[in-house]
Amino acid sequence: KCVFGVSGGKFLGFMLSARGIEANPDKCMAVINMVSPRNLKEVQKLAGRLTALSQFLPCLAEIAKPIVGLLRKVKKFEWSIECEEAFRMLKERLGSPPVLSKPHPQVDMIVYLCVSNEAISAVLIQKVGGQQPIYFISRMLQEAETRYQLLEKVALGLVHAARRLRQYFRHRVVVRTDCPITKVLRKPELAGRMMAWSIELSEFDISFEARGPVKSQFLAYFVNELQPRGHFVSDLWTMHVDGSSNSQGSGAGIILEGPTGLNLEQSLRFAFKASNNQAEYEALLAGLRLAQEIRVRRLICWPDPKVVAEQVNDNFQVKDSNLLKY
């Protein structure tokens, strides 16, 4: 059946109006009027209702973490103070959910990424007379993913957003984050899962900017609640470098090992003639540049051979005029 000449109405479970896409008030009230769950079945019912409203709830995975955790405890059910506080906060948010804007094809999509110890979240917005939210997504991290370094978690958040919001990522996307993932994802010499994510994201037109000020109230909730604790690189890193030279040319190999198991590998071929000792120094400088790009603050370097380390530490005297510039 068709309806003509109306200012708004329900469509696919949402409310469409001149303002944009709004949450179905009946679904919101169904959660607001619920009493605190008393058993696992009622928690499952609550989780289902929250999932239906997830795109209107910033940081849902992080807020609902105590409640969702009950679904994993089959033998013992206990509605804790943390669960009650999360339930209260969700009701408060659903009392005035954000209005999602209709995307404009000619305006860049802007993505904000946030992570916590156990959740990743993203919000898609456009600047049309202000910062207008289009979609909120979030999910809990798997047990193995919680051990990722913060840099990897942010990259995973971007990959998850690109998969969930693929239709929006067909437009030009600007990612606003203070994490230096752009320096890492654009390295062609990456190895492991970071390389796989870099290849997956390469099909999209993605650029990166500093996060900058947040003016929307719902974006402020989003950024503040999942603000990462600590720095993106705040512990000790280890770097192994090795350079070599022969009749066919010269090059270097670099391995950066992060404090939580992140490994970055890079191989270089020099476009100039260099002696073996010069190649060792060039390898060391290239490794230090890579560490600087990803904001490593504390670093132990293991050059090979050790003579380079001794010369850098002024334990050996440099007599070769070609090495004095290093």
mmCIF file of C-alpha atoms in Angstrom:
data_model
loop_
_atom_site.group_PDB
_atom_site.id
_atom_site.type_symbol
_atom_site.label_atom_id
_atom_site.label_comp_id
_atom_site.label_asym_id
_atom_site.label_seq_id
_atom_site.Cartn_x
_atom_site.Cartn_y
_atom_site.Cartn_z
ATOM 1 C CA LYS A 1 0.000 0.000 0.000
ATOM 2 C CA CYS A 2 1.078 3.610 -0.558
ATOM 3 C CA VAL A 3 0.741 6.813 1.441
ATOM 4 C CA PHE A 4 0.976 10.254 -0.154
ATOM 5 C CA GLY A 5 1.245 13.789 1.214
ATOM 6 C CA VAL A 6 2.586 12.937 4.671
ATOM 7 C CA SER A 7 5.464 14.627 6.492
ATOM 8 C CA GLY A 8 6.867 11.387 7.904
ATOM 9 C CA GLY A 9 6.193 7.792 8.816
ATOM 10 C CA LYS A 10 7.583 4.386 9.692
ATOM 11 C CA PHE A 11 9.813 2.554 7.232
ATOM 12 C CA LEU A 12 11.772 -0.647 7.946
ATOM 13 C CA GLY A 13 11.367 -0.099 11.675
ATOM 14 C CA PHE A 14 12.597 3.507 11.642
ATOM 15 C CA MET A 15 10.873 6.884 11.592
ATOM 16 C CA LEU A 16 11.485 8.968 8.480
ATOM 17 C CA SER A 17 10.828 12.701 8.658
ATOM 18 C CA ALA A 18 12.074 15.960 7.210
ATOM 19 C CA ARG A 19 14.712 16.043 9.963
ATOM 20 C CA GLY A 20 16.201 12.692 8.963
ATOM 21 C CA ILE A 21 16.105 9.124 10.266
ATOM 22 C CA GLU A 22 14.826 8.790 13.812
ATOM 23 C CA ALA A 23 14.632 5.859 16.178
ATOM 24 C CA ASN A 24 11.251 4.197 16.478
ATOM 25 C CA PRO A 25 9.786 5.637 19.714
ATOM 26 C CA ASP A 26 7.952 2.361 20.399
ATOM 27 C CA LYS A 27 11.265 0.471 20.395
ATOM 28 C CA CYS A 28 12.856 3.086 22.623
ATOM 29 C CA MET A 29 10.004 2.958 25.117
ATOM 30 C CA ALA A 30 10.174 -0.830 25.147
ATOM 31 C CA VAL A 31 13.673 -0.532 26.642
ATOM 32 C CA ILE A 32 12.905 2.472 28.862
ATOM 33 C CA ASN A 33 9.892 0.725 30.432
ATOM 34 C CA MET A 34 11.760 -2.519 31.115
ATOM 35 C CA VAL A 35 12.558 -3.414 34.691
ATOM 36 C CA SER A 36 16.006 -4.690 35.526
ATOM 37 C CA PRO A 37 16.401 -8.239 34.129
ATOM 38 C CA ARG A 38 16.059 -11.018 36.674
ATOM 39 C CA ASN A 39 17.280 -13.930 34.596
ATOM 40 C CA LEU A 40 19.239 -14.802 31.483
ATOM 41 C CA LYS A 41 16.163 -14.849 29.234
ATOM 42 C CA GLU A 42 15.318 -11.244 30.089
ATOM 43 C CA VAL A 43 18.924 -10.209 29.423
ATOM 44 C CA GLN A 44 18.668 -11.833 25.985
ATOM 45 C CA LYS A 45 15.481 -9.875 25.322
ATOM 46 C CA LEU A 46 17.184 -6.632 26.352
ATOM 47 C CA ALA A 47 20.220 -7.391 24.167
ATOM 48 C CA GLY A 48 17.971 -7.987 21.164
ATOM 49 C CA ARG A 49 16.161 -4.672 21.653
ATOM 50 C CA LEU A 50 19.443 -2.796 21.997
ATOM 51 C CA THR A 51 20.795 -4.388 18.830
ATOM 52 C CA ALA A 52 17.777 -3.099 16.893
ATOM 53 C CA LEU A 53 18.652 0.440 18.054
ATOM 54 C CA SER A 54 22.440 0.123 17.845
ATOM 55 C CA GLN A 55 22.950 2.661 15.058
ATOM 56 C CA PHE A 56 21.429 5.366 17.303
ATOM 57 C CA LEU A 57 23.563 4.548 20.358
ATOM 58 C CA PRO A 58 27.132 5.872 20.488
ATOM 59 C CA CYS A 59 29.577 3.451 22.143
ATOM 60 C CA LEU A 60 26.918 0.795 22.674
ATOM 61 C CA ALA A 61 29.413 -2.072 22.943
ATOM 62 C CA GLU A 62 31.414 -0.310 25.652
ATOM 63 C CA ILE A 63 28.402 0.857 27.662
ATOM 64 C CA ALA A 64 26.570 -2.475 27.494
ATOM 65 C CA LYS A 65 29.695 -4.522 28.277
ATOM 66 C CA PRO A 66 28.584 -5.529 31.836
ATOM 67 C CA ILE A 67 25.160 -6.586 30.526
ATOM 68 C CA VAL A 68 26.489 -8.542 27.539
ATOM 69 C CA GLY A 69 28.990 -10.232 29.844
ATOM 70 C CA LEU A 70 26.078 -11.949 31.618
ATOM 71 C CA LEU A 71 25.285 -13.865 28.434
ATOM 72 C CA ARG A 72 28.625 -15.647 28.750
ATOM 73 C CA LYS A 73 28.017 -16.728 32.339
ATOM 74 C CA VAL A 74 25.728 -19.693 31.860
ATOM 75 C CA LYS A 75 25.966 -21.124 35.381
ATOM 76 C CA LYS A 76 25.667 -17.984 37.490
ATOM 77 C CA PHE A 77 23.391 -14.966 36.956
ATOM 78 C CA GLU A 78 24.087 -11.815 38.967
ATOM 79 C CA TRP A 79 22.736 -8.384 38.049
ATOM 80 C CA SER A 80 25.538 -6.231 39.443
ATOM 81 C CA ILE A 81 25.807 -2.524 40.222
ATOM 82 C CA GLU A 82 27.765 -2.102 36.969
ATOM 83 C CA CYS A 83 24.916 -3.701 35.021
ATOM 84 C CA GLU A 84 22.352 -1.419 36.652
ATOM 85 C CA GLU A 85 24.457 1.679 35.906
ATOM 86 C CA ALA A 86 24.846 0.627 32.250
ATOM 87 C CA PHE A 87 21.096 -0.037 32.029
ATOM 88 C CA ARG A 88 20.337 3.397 33.475
ATOM 89 C CA MET A 89 22.703 5.101 31.030
ATOM 90 C CA LEU A 90 21.170 3.302 28.044
ATOM 91 C CA LYS A 91 17.683 4.339 29.117
ATOM 92 C CA GLU A 92 18.876 7.910 29.453
ATOM 93 C CA ARG A 93 20.334 7.879 25.928
ATOM 94 C CA LEU A 94 17.179 6.364 24.453
ATOM 95 C CA GLY A 95 15.130 9.106 26.080
ATOM 96 C CA SER A 96 16.552 11.516 23.504
ATOM 97 C CA PRO A 97 18.274 9.527 20.739
ATOM 98 C CA PRO A 98 20.128 11.389 17.984
ATOM 99 C CA VAL A 99 18.534 12.068 14.619
ATOM 100 C CA LEU A 100 20.590 10.520 11.834
ATOM 101 C CA SER A 101 21.016 12.683 8.756
ATOM 102 C CA LYS A 102 20.499 11.707 5.173
ATOM 103 C CA PRO A 103 23.932 11.448 3.470
ATOM 104 C CA HIS A 104 24.783 13.998 0.788
ATOM 105 C CA PRO A 105 26.670 12.454 -2.167
ATOM 106 C CA GLN A 106 28.718 15.613 -2.806
ATOM 107 C CA VAL A 107 29.983 15.998 0.769
ATOM 108 C CA ASP A 108 32.908 14.045 2.220
ATOM 109 C CA MET A 109 32.162 11.357 4.780
ATOM 110 C CA ILE A 110 34.012 11.894 8.063
ATOM 111 C CA VAL A 111 34.863 8.979 10.349
ATOM 112 C CA TYR A 112 35.835 9.255 14.009
ATOM 113 C CA LEU A 113 37.446 6.183 15.561
ATOM 114 C CA CYS A 114 37.685 5.338 19.245
ATOM 115 C CA VAL A 115 38.871 2.269 21.096
ATOM 116 C CA SER A 116 38.925 0.997 24.647
ATOM 117 C CA ASN A 117 40.462 -2.075 26.199
ATOM 118 C CA GLU A 118 37.566 -4.268 25.093
ATOM 119 C CA ALA A 119 35.600 -2.412 22.379
ATOM 120 C CA ILE A 120 36.022 -0.565 19.105
ATOM 121 C CA SER A 121 33.631 2.088 17.852
ATOM 122 C CA ALA A 122 33.193 4.424 14.910
ATOM 123 C CA VAL A 123 30.840 7.200 13.946
ATOM 124 C CA LEU A 124 30.153 8.432 10.436
ATOM 125 C CA ILE A 125 29.234 12.113 10.049
ATOM 126 C CA GLN A 126 29.006 14.868 7.462
ATOM 127 C CA LYS A 127 29.462 18.596 7.884
ATOM 128 C CA VAL A 128 26.258 20.076 6.479
ATOM 129 C CA GLY A 129 25.452 23.121 8.562
ATOM 130 C CA GLY A 130 27.225 21.437 11.482
ATOM 131 C CA GLN A 131 28.431 17.964 12.422
ATOM 132 C CA GLN A 132 25.521 15.690 11.525
ATOM 133 C CA PRO A 133 25.730 12.005 12.564
ATOM 134 C CA ILE A 134 24.840 9.418 9.925
ATOM 135 C CA TYR A 135 25.655 6.103 11.589
ATOM 136 C CA PHE A 136 27.092 4.750 14.853
ATOM 137 C CA ILE A 137 28.701 1.299 15.002
ATOM 138 C CA SER A 138 30.578 -0.573 17.714
ATOM 139 C CA ARG A 139 31.473 -4.094 18.717
ATOM 140 C CA MET A 140 33.227 -5.964 21.493
ATOM 141 C CA LEU A 141 36.735 -7.214 20.849
ATOM 142 C CA GLN A 142 37.421 -10.926 20.744
ATOM 143 C CA GLU A 143 39.726 -12.261 23.443
ATOM 144 C CA ALA A 144 42.724 -12.392 21.091
ATOM 145 C CA GLU A 145 41.977 -8.865 19.824
ATOM 146 C CA THR A 146 42.093 -7.403 23.352
ATOM 147 C CA ARG A 147 45.819 -8.181 23.323
ATOM 148 C CA TYR A 148 46.419 -6.083 20.206
ATOM 149 C CA GLN A 149 48.487 -2.968 20.609
ATOM 150 C CA LEU A 150 46.482 0.265 20.605
ATOM 151 C CA LEU A 151 47.737 1.084 17.119
ATOM 152 C CA GLU A 152 46.348 -2.212 15.822
ATOM 153 C CA LYS A 153 43.016 -1.726 17.603
ATOM 154 C CA VAL A 154 42.476 1.622 15.891
ATOM 155 C CA ALA A 155 43.358 0.092 12.516
ATOM 156 C CA LEU A 156 40.925 -2.756 13.243
ATOM 157 C CA GLY A 157 38.242 -0.183 14.065
ATOM 158 C CA LEU A 158 38.704 1.391 10.640
ATOM 159 C CA VAL A 159 38.572 -1.992 8.906
ATOM 160 C CA HIS A 160 35.400 -2.894 10.814
ATOM 161 C CA ALA A 161 33.807 0.438 9.836
ATOM 162 C CA ALA A 162 34.722 -0.103 6.170
ATOM 163 C CA ARG A 163 33.146 -3.563 6.216
ATOM 164 C CA ARG A 164 29.941 -2.526 7.990
ATOM 165 C CA LEU A 165 29.496 0.764 6.128
ATOM 166 C CA ARG A 166 30.805 -0.331 2.751
ATOM 167 C CA GLN A 167 28.119 1.553 0.832
ATOM 168 C CA TYR A 168 29.186 4.820 2.492
ATOM 169 C CA PHE A 169 32.895 4.131 1.955
ATOM 170 C CA ARG A 170 32.271 4.226 -1.798
ATOM 171 C CA HIS A 171 32.436 8.002 -1.366
ATOM 172 C CA ARG A 172 35.531 9.932 -0.302
ATOM 173 C CA VAL A 173 36.189 9.289 3.384
ATOM 174 C CA VAL A 174 38.189 11.435 5.790
ATOM 175 C CA VAL A 175 39.328 9.642 8.954
ATOM 176 C CA ARG A 176 39.893 11.946 11.903
ATOM 177 C CA THR A 177 42.109 10.399 14.530
ATOM 178 C CA ASP A 178 45.206 11.335 16.502
ATOM 179 C CA CYS A 179 46.585 7.821 16.073
ATOM 180 C CA PRO A 180 49.428 7.605 13.498
ATOM 181 C CA ILE A 181 47.894 4.682 11.576
ATOM 182 C CA THR A 182 48.320 6.525 8.275
ATOM 183 C CA LYS A 183 52.109 6.216 8.641
ATOM 184 C CA VAL A 184 51.822 2.480 9.171
ATOM 185 C CA LEU A 185 49.076 1.510 6.713
ATOM 186 C CA ARG A 186 50.826 3.273 3.845
ATOM 187 C CA LYS A 187 54.070 1.374 4.285
ATOM 188 C CA PRO A 188 54.338 -1.116 1.382
ATOM 189 C CA GLU A 189 56.759 -3.257 3.406
ATOM 190 C CA LEU A 190 54.282 -4.156 6.172
ATOM 191 C CA ALA A 191 53.878 -7.759 7.267
ATOM 192 C CA GLY A 192 51.145 -9.771 8.971
ATOM 193 C CA ARG A 193 47.605 -8.561 9.646
ATOM 194 C CA MET A 194 48.528 -4.891 9.189
ATOM 195 C CA MET A 195 49.502 -5.652 5.597
ATOM 196 C CA ALA A 196 46.226 -7.528 5.033
ATOM 197 C CA TRP A 197 44.226 -4.597 6.438
ATOM 198 C CA SER A 198 46.220 -2.127 4.331
ATOM 199 C CA ILE A 199 45.392 -4.084 1.177
ATOM 200 C CA GLU A 200 41.716 -4.339 2.145
ATOM 201 C CA LEU A 201 41.448 -0.579 2.729
ATOM 202 C CA SER A 202 43.352 0.337 -0.447
ATOM 203 C CA GLU A 203 40.205 0.004 -2.580
ATOM 204 C CA PHE A 204 38.644 3.006 -0.835
ATOM 205 C CA ASP A 205 39.437 6.713 -1.196
ATOM 206 C CA ILE A 206 40.533 7.321 2.408
ATOM 207 C CA SER A 207 42.531 10.257 3.737
ATOM 208 C CA PHE A 208 43.561 11.066 7.308
ATOM 209 C CA GLU A 209 43.381 14.232 9.401
ATOM 210 C CA ALA A 210 43.970 15.205 13.027
ATOM 211 C CA ARG A 211 40.808 14.806 15.092
ATOM 212 C CA GLY A 212 40.359 18.475 15.895
ATOM 213 C CA PRO A 213 37.502 19.955 17.971
ATOM 214 C CA VAL A 214 34.236 18.096 18.485
ATOM 215 C CA LYS A 215 31.165 20.341 18.546
ATOM 216 C CA SER A 216 28.230 17.922 18.504
ATOM 217 C CA GLN A 217 26.997 16.721 21.901
ATOM 218 C CA PHE A 218 26.622 13.110 20.761
ATOM 219 C CA LEU A 219 30.102 13.170 19.263
ATOM 220 C CA ALA A 220 31.390 14.487 22.578
ATOM 221 C CA TYR A 221 29.825 11.462 24.307
ATOM 222 C CA PHE A 222 31.423 9.232 21.706
ATOM 223 C CA VAL A 223 34.939 10.660 22.013
ATOM 224 C CA ASN A 224 35.035 11.068 25.792
ATOM 225 C CA GLU A 225 33.691 7.663 26.784
ATOM 226 C CA LEU A 226 36.096 5.662 24.642
ATOM 227 C CA GLN A 227 39.133 7.869 25.067
ATOM 228 C CA PRO A 228 42.094 5.462 25.028
ATOM 229 C CA ARG A 229 43.962 5.218 28.299
ATOM 230 C CA GLY A 230 47.614 6.099 27.866
ATOM 231 C CA HIS A 231 49.502 6.857 24.677
ATOM 232 C CA PHE A 232 49.480 5.047 21.398
ATOM 233 C CA VAL A 233 53.102 4.061 21.949
ATOM 234 C CA SER A 234 54.062 4.388 25.580
ATOM 235 C CA ASP A 235 56.412 1.525 26.337
ATOM 236 C CA LEU A 236 59.739 0.168 25.233
ATOM 237 C CA TRP A 237 60.241 -0.870 21.595
ATOM 238 C CA THR A 238 63.105 -2.910 20.166
ATOM 239 C CA MET A 239 64.654 -2.381 16.746
ATOM 240 C CA HIS A 240 66.962 -4.721 14.825
ATOM 241 C CA VAL A 241 68.645 -3.346 11.714
ATOM 242 C CA ASP A 242 71.103 -4.819 9.261
ATOM 243 C CA GLY A 243 72.650 -3.321 6.141
ATOM 244 C CA SER A 244 74.793 -4.972 3.490
ATOM 245 C CA SER A 245 76.545 -4.159 0.257
ATOM 246 C CA ASN A 246 77.906 -6.213 -2.642
ATOM 247 C CA SER A 247 78.711 -5.862 -6.324
ATOM 248 C CA GLN A 248 75.012 -5.866 -7.257
ATOM 249 C CA GLY A 249 73.975 -3.068 -4.902
ATOM 250 C CA SER A 250 73.174 -2.338 -1.262
ATOM 251 C CA GLY A 251 70.149 -2.481 1.015
ATOM 252 C CA ALA A 252 68.835 -2.858 4.544
ATOM 253 C CA GLY A 253 66.415 -4.830 6.679
ATOM 254 C CA ILE A 254 64.505 -3.389 9.664
ATOM 255 C CA ILE A 255 62.394 -5.104 12.327
ATOM 256 C CA LEU A 256 60.503 -3.026 14.908
ATOM 257 C CA GLU A 257 59.043 -5.005 17.802
ATOM 258 C CA GLY A 258 56.342 -3.344 19.893
ATOM 259 C CA PRO A 259 55.752 -3.864 23.635
ATOM 260 C CA THR A 260 52.653 -6.021 23.058
ATOM 261 C CA GLY A 261 53.861 -8.152 20.186
ATOM 262 C CA LEU A 262 53.331 -5.830 17.206
ATOM 263 C CA ASN A 263 56.047 -6.401 14.580
ATOM 264 C CA LEU A 264 56.782 -4.030 11.711
ATOM 265 C CA GLU A 265 59.157 -5.274 9.048
ATOM 266 C CA GLN A 266 60.725 -3.181 6.295
ATOM 267 C CA SER A 267 63.223 -3.996 3.567
ATOM 268 C CA LEU A 268 65.034 -1.321 1.552
ATOM 269 C CA ARG A 269 67.182 -1.233 -1.567
ATOM 270 C CA PHE A 270 69.423 1.805 -1.845
ATOM 271 C CA ALA A 271 69.566 3.653 -5.167
ATOM 272 C CA PHE A 272 73.147 4.777 -4.556
ATOM 273 C CA LYS A 273 76.506 3.093 -4.188
ATOM 274 C CA ALA A 274 77.459 2.428 -0.578
ATOM 275 C CA SER A 275 80.090 0.510 1.305
ATOM 276 C CA ASN A 276 79.086 -2.127 3.813
ATOM 277 C CA ASN A 277 79.593 0.256 6.761
ATOM 278 C CA GLN A 278 77.630 3.000 4.992
ATOM 279 C CA ALA A 279 74.777 0.554 4.402
ATOM 280 C CA GLU A 280 74.760 -0.219 8.136
ATOM 281 C CA TYR A 281 74.447 3.461 9.012
ATOM 282 C CA GLU A 282 71.740 3.982 6.384
ATOM 283 C CA ALA A 283 69.830 1.033 7.845
ATOM 284 C CA LEU A 284 70.039 2.564 11.303
ATOM 285 C CA LEU A 285 68.815 5.967 10.062
ATOM 286 C CA ALA A 286 65.936 4.382 8.116
ATOM 287 C CA GLY A 287 64.891 2.442 11.205
ATOM 288 C CA LEU A 288 64.931 5.565 13.351
ATOM 289 C CA ARG A 289 62.791 7.413 10.785
ATOM 290 C CA LEU A 290 60.252 4.574 10.835
ATOM 291 C CA ALA A 291 60.160 4.643 14.648
ATOM 292 C CA GLN A 292 59.670 8.414 14.617
ATOM 293 C CA GLU A 293 56.777 8.170 12.147
ATOM 294 C CA ILE A 294 54.790 5.889 14.449
ATOM 295 C CA ARG A 295 55.706 7.992 17.503
ATOM 296 C CA VAL A 296 57.916 5.533 19.335
ATOM 297 C CA ARG A 297 59.163 7.242 22.492
ATOM 298 C CA ARG A 298 61.478 4.639 24.021
ATOM 299 C CA LEU A 299 63.651 2.459 21.814
ATOM 300 C CA ILE A 300 66.477 -0.020 22.147
ATOM 301 C CA CYS A 301 68.403 -0.464 18.915
ATOM 302 C CA TRP A 302 70.462 -3.528 18.018
ATOM 303 C CA PRO A 303 72.497 -2.702 14.898
ATOM 304 C CA ASP A 304 74.569 -5.372 13.186
ATOM 305 C CA PRO A 305 77.564 -5.275 13.361
ATOM 306 C CA LYS A 306 78.114 -3.846 16.833
ATOM 307 C CA VAL A 307 80.849 -1.558 15.571
ATOM 308 C CA VAL A 308 78.134 0.873 14.430
ATOM 309 C CA ALA A 309 76.700 0.994 17.962
ATOM 310 C CA GLU A 310 80.158 1.532 19.433
ATOM 311 C CA GLN A 311 80.831 4.388 17.031
ATOM 312 C CA VAL A 312 77.448 6.015 17.714
ATOM 313 C CA ASN A 313 78.144 5.774 21.468
ATOM 314 C CA ASP A 314 81.605 7.351 20.941
ATOM 315 C CA ASN A 315 83.358 4.224 22.169
ATOM 316 C CA PHE A 316 85.142 3.783 18.824
ATOM 317 C CA GLN A 317 86.798 6.537 16.849
ATOM 318 C CA VAL A 318 85.625 7.061 13.258
ATOM 319 C CA LYS A 319 88.511 7.510 10.874
ATOM 320 C CA ASP A 320 86.760 6.962 7.526
ATOM 321 C CA SER A 321 85.863 10.383 6.078
ATOM 322 C CA ASN A 322 82.767 8.900 4.366
ATOM 323 C CA LEU A 323 81.381 7.815 7.753
ATOM 324 C CA LEU A 324 82.000 11.076 9.595
ATOM 325 C CA LYS A 325 78.781 12.589 8.156
ATOM 326 C CA TYR A 326 76.712 9.957 9.971
#
